[in-house]
C-alpha positions as a printed NumPy array, in Angstrom:
array([[-24.229,  25.25 ,  41.883],
       [-20.309,  25.736,  42.538],
       [-19.482,  25.965,  39.079],
       [-21.725,  29.119,  38.761],
       [-19.945,  30.739,  41.364],
       [-16.376,  30.277,  40.473],
       [-17.496,  31.616,  37.043],
       [-18.599,  34.741,  38.62 ],
       [-15.298,  35.208,  40.454],
       [-13.623,  33.904,  37.598],
       [-15.308,  36.186,  35.138],
       [-14.244,  39.472,  37.58 ],
       [-10.863,  38.745,  37.422],
       [-10.387,  38.18 ,  34.164],
       [-12.307,  41.36 ,  33.361],
       [ -9.713,  43.465,  35.277],
       [ -6.567,  41.458,  33.968],
       [ -7.727,  41.405,  30.414],
       [ -7.804,  45.197,  30.339],
       [-10.324,  46.551,  32.394],
       [-13.034,  46.976,  29.256],
       [-14.444,  43.628,  29.262],
       [-13.182,  40.669,  27.366],
       [-16.412,  39.834,  25.387],
       [-16.001,  36.295,  26.322],
       [-19.495,  35.255,  24.957],
       [-20.766,  34.107,  28.707],
       [-24.273,  32.166,  28.219],
       [-26.21 ,  29.948,  30.416],
       [-27.34 ,  26.739,  28.798],
       [-29.58 ,  24.126,  31.08 ],
       [-28.297,  26.054,  34.265],
       [-24.213,  25.881,  33.459],
       [-22.737,  28.878,  32.216],
       [-20.857,  28.665,  28.675],
       [-19.089,  30.283,  26.239],
       [-19.568,  31.518,  22.612],
       [-17.318,  32.484,  19.525],
       [-17.352,  36.276,  19.888],
       [-18.034,  37.996,  16.135],
       [-14.961,  39.877,  14.671],
       [-15.315,  43.431,  14.709],
       [-14.113,  43.465,  10.704],
       [-14.301,  41.141,   7.709],
       [-11.946,  38.391,   7.472],
       [-10.408,  40.122,   4.409],
       [ -9.778,  43.393,   6.423],
       [ -5.997,  43.355,   7.445],
       [ -5.326,  42.426,   4.018],
       [ -2.124,  42.61 ,   3.046],
       [ -0.792,  41.912,   6.567],
       [ -2.869,  39.624,   7.527],
       [ -4.777,  36.924,   4.78 ],
       [ -8.747,  36.327,   5.037],
       [ -7.756,  32.642,   4.951],
       [ -5.573,  32.996,   7.927],
       [ -8.037,  35.243,   9.65 ],
       [-10.902,  32.884,   8.81 ],
       [ -9.385,  29.65 ,   9.869],
       [ -8.202,  31.017,  12.9  ],
       [-11.403,  32.499,  14.321],
       [-13.839,  29.851,  12.845],
       [-11.581,  27.003,  13.765],
       [ -8.942,  27.61 ,  16.237],
       [-10.861,  29.929,  18.756],
       [-13.71 ,  27.954,  18.18 ],
       [-12.368,  24.802,  19.353],
       [-10.831,  26.381,  22.315],
       [-14.179,  27.324,  23.054],
       [-15.992,  23.76 ,  22.489],
       [-13.421,  22.261,  24.58 ],
       [-13.356,  24.699,  27.553],
       [-17.401,  24.362,  27.777],
       [-16.842,  20.786,  27.681],
       [-14.197,  20.682,  30.584],
       [-16.319,  23.224,  32.534],
       [-19.582,  20.736,  32.234],
       [-17.226,  17.664,  33.565],
       [-15.757,  20.038,  36.184],
       [-19.294,  20.663,  37.165],
       [-20.24 ,  17.051,  36.843],
       [-17.29 ,  15.999,  39.295],
       [-17.835,  18.763,  41.695],
       [-21.489,  17.941,  42.126],
       [-20.076,  14.177,  42.752],
       [-17.053,  15.394,  44.942],
       [-14.659,  13.625,  42.777],
       [-11.306,  15.553,  43.891],
       [ -9.125,  13.387,  41.139],
       [-11.228,  14.392,  38.218],
       [-11.417,  18.093,  39.579],
       [ -7.824,  17.956,  39.483],
       [ -7.198,  16.198,  36.195],
       [ -9.652,  18.959,  34.753],
       [ -7.433,  21.835,  35.564],
       [ -5.032,  21.721,  32.59 ],
       [ -7.508,  21.563,  30.309],
       [ -9.255,  24.275,  31.504],
       [ -6.231,  26.324,  31.535],
       [ -5.317,  25.651,  28.357],
       [ -8.673,  26.227,  26.705],
       [ -9.885,  28.986,  28.568],
       [ -6.754,  30.649,  28.139],
       [ -7.456,  29.877,  24.323],
       [-10.619,  31.18 ,  24.637],
       [ -9.339,  34.637,  26.663],
       [ -6.303,  35.371,  24.653],
       [ -8.166,  35.229,  21.27 ],
       [-10.787,  37.309,  22.198],
       [ -8.406,  40.003,  23.245],
       [ -6.507,  39.628,  20.116],
       [ -9.098,  40.305,  17.671],
       [ -9.711,  43.934,  19.436],
       [ -5.505,  44.217,  19.304],
       [ -6.122,  44.353,  15.585],
       [ -7.934,  46.661,  13.529],
       [ -7.719,  47.652,   9.668],
       [ -5.461,  49.979,   8.322],
       [ -8.58 ,  51.97 ,   7.281],
       [ -9.803,  52.401,  10.804],
       [ -6.666,  53.174,  12.153],
       [ -4.545,  50.079,  12.214],
       [ -1.147,  51.172,  13.014],
       [ -1.541,  54.329,  14.042],
       [  0.354,  54.973,  16.982],
       [ -0.893,  55.229,  20.794],
       [ -1.641,  58.509,  21.698],
       [ -2.299,  60.443,  25.178],
       [ -0.862,  59.19 ,  28.585],
       [  0.203,  56.023,  26.828],
       [  2.207,  57.442,  24.565],
       [  4.187,  59.267,  26.959],
       [  4.888,  56.241,  29.365],
       [  5.978,  54.663,  25.622],
       [  8.06 ,  57.313,  25.128],
       [  9.75 ,  57.706,  28.659],
       [ 10.063,  54.105,  29.399],
       [ 11.677,  52.864,  25.859],
       [ 12.65 ,  56.101,  24.465],
       [ 10.259,  55.59 ,  21.202],
       [  7.573,  53.441,  19.824],
       [  9.923,  52.095,  17.339],
       [ 12.348,  51.172,  20.443],
       [  9.245,  49.268,  21.921],
       [  7.82 ,  47.309,  18.589],
       [ 11.762,  45.905,  18.691],
       [ 11.742,  44.705,  22.011],
       [  8.291,  43.003,  21.941],
       [  9.355,  41.47 ,  18.041],
       [ 12.744,  40.054,  19.464],
       [ 10.541,  38.452,  22.457],
       [  8.172,  37.106,  20.484],
       [ 10.923,  35.704,  17.918],
       [ 13.032,  34.064,  20.48 ],
       [ 10.35 ,  32.304,  22.18 ],
       [ 10.562,  29.038,  21.522],
       [  7.285,  26.686,  20.516],
       [  4.164,  28.203,  20.435],
       [  2.708,  31.335,  22.922],
       [  1.984,  34.792,  23.186],
       [  3.887,  38.221,  23.515],
       [  2.116,  40.891,  25.644],
       [  2.406,  44.627,  26.355],
       [  1.17 ,  44.979,  29.786],
       [  0.758,  47.303,  32.339],
       [  2.261,  46.3  ,  35.963],
       [ -0.051,  48.489,  38.471],
       [  2.087,  47.437,  41.28 ],
       [  5.401,  48.583,  39.409],
       [  3.291,  51.611,  37.691],
       [  5.112,  51.098,  34.62 ],
       [  4.786,  49.176,  30.899],
       [  5.98 ,  45.33 ,  31.109],
       [  6.769,  43.115,  27.699],
       [  6.066,  39.453,  28.552],
       [  5.583,  36.206,  26.991],
       [  3.621,  33.162,  27.903],
       [  3.603,  29.425,  26.875],
       [  1.161,  27.794,  24.808],
       [ -2.041,  29.141,  25.691],
       [ -1.504,  30.651,  29.209],
       [ -3.012,  33.675,  29.755],
       [ -1.157,  36.962,  31.204],
       [ -3.033,  36.859,  34.508],
       [ -1.339,  33.493,  35.204],
       [  1.545,  35.365,  35.765],
       [  0.32 ,  37.563,  38.166],
       [ -2.409,  39.926,  39.102],
       [ -0.918,  43.018,  38.793],
       [ -0.742,  42.621,  34.765],
       [ -3.238,  44.615,  32.88 ],
       [ -3.386,  43.185,  29.191],
       [ -2.898,  46.108,  26.71 ],
       [ -1.983,  44.011,  23.531],
       [ -0.886,  40.9  ,  22.79 ],
       [  0.335,  39.044,  19.573],
       [ -0.072,  35.388,  18.684],
       [  3.255,  33.609,  17.861],
       [  1.638,  30.413,  17.171],
       [  2.251,  29.03 ,  13.548],
       [ -1.337,  29.034,  12.993],
       [ -1.815,  32.596,  13.196],
       [  0.85 ,  33.396,  10.487],
       [  1.972,  30.111,   8.627],
       [  0.061,  29.949,   5.598],
       [  1.142,  33.387,   4.91 ],
       [  4.553,  33.741,   6.231],
       [  5.853,  30.107,   6.551],
       [  7.948,  29.557,   9.119],
       [  9.33 ,  32.926,   8.916],
       [  7.636,  34.436,  12.426],
       [ 10.068,  37.754,  12.222],
       [  8.234,  38.94 ,   8.952],
       [  4.615,  38.024,  10.733],
       [  5.782,  40.064,  13.816],
       [  7.364,  43.119,  11.338],
       [  4.125,  43.189,   9.367],
       [  1.537,  42.841,  12.31 ],
       [  2.197,  46.469,  13.554],
       [  0.438,  47.546,  10.592],
       [ -2.634,  46.251,  11.828],
       [ -2.036,  46.662,  15.899],
       [ -5.068,  48.525,  16.822],
       [ -3.372,  51.057,  19.861],
       [ -6.607,  53.01 ,  20.227],
       [ -7.993,  49.652,  22.37 ],
       [ -4.515,  49.919,  24.107],
       [ -4.704,  53.537,  24.788],
       [ -8.387,  53.197,  25.893],
       [ -7.605,  50.389,  28.199],
       [ -4.309,  52.643,  29.78 ],
       [ -6.204,  55.45 ,  30.515],
       [ -8.891,  53.332,  32.339],
       [ -6.124,  51.609,  34.442],
       [ -3.66 ,  54.156,  34.755],
       [ -5.091,  57.541,  34.567]])
């Protein structure tokens, strides 16, 4: 079926642009269709306290991320039906839902890996070649963090702020995307190292409308080991 062919191609590209280690998108086959499932978190909901509350993590994962997964699967099923019928208007109409909900699934699947409890290394600075790249390009890790926070705080509405490797330019890049647009939408040369969700649902219950405080504290649980591993693989 056409959908399965498209899914395989899409996943190959997403794996590369999501960091090269695989996104853990939870792909399964149901009734001949490939569908996606909500990935388990690699830690307990309360493991990131006091920087991110357990209530936020549970709602963010079980409600928000699950909704993206459900709507993504529904859109893909409708796409499969429309493709089988050769109904071009429906195929075109579904693209926005696929991008939004598929992007939400991709982004959150990586976001959970970008975080880790303090007792498991959360907040520990990057090492190796990524540490050297940060030092060479930004002067210091603190300078990089400040620049990411400025971009994240300035982003109007909802979206994401990313640290990426631009493989074409062979340098680190700070990028933002609106809504649930995944980083790959900005270009295939970008390899995602880490991303921070700046939708209000990621912080409002704890930080209210003070996004800068959330951005300041989330670095205490950032998983730099994950980012370093991706960087080492993509830029040895």
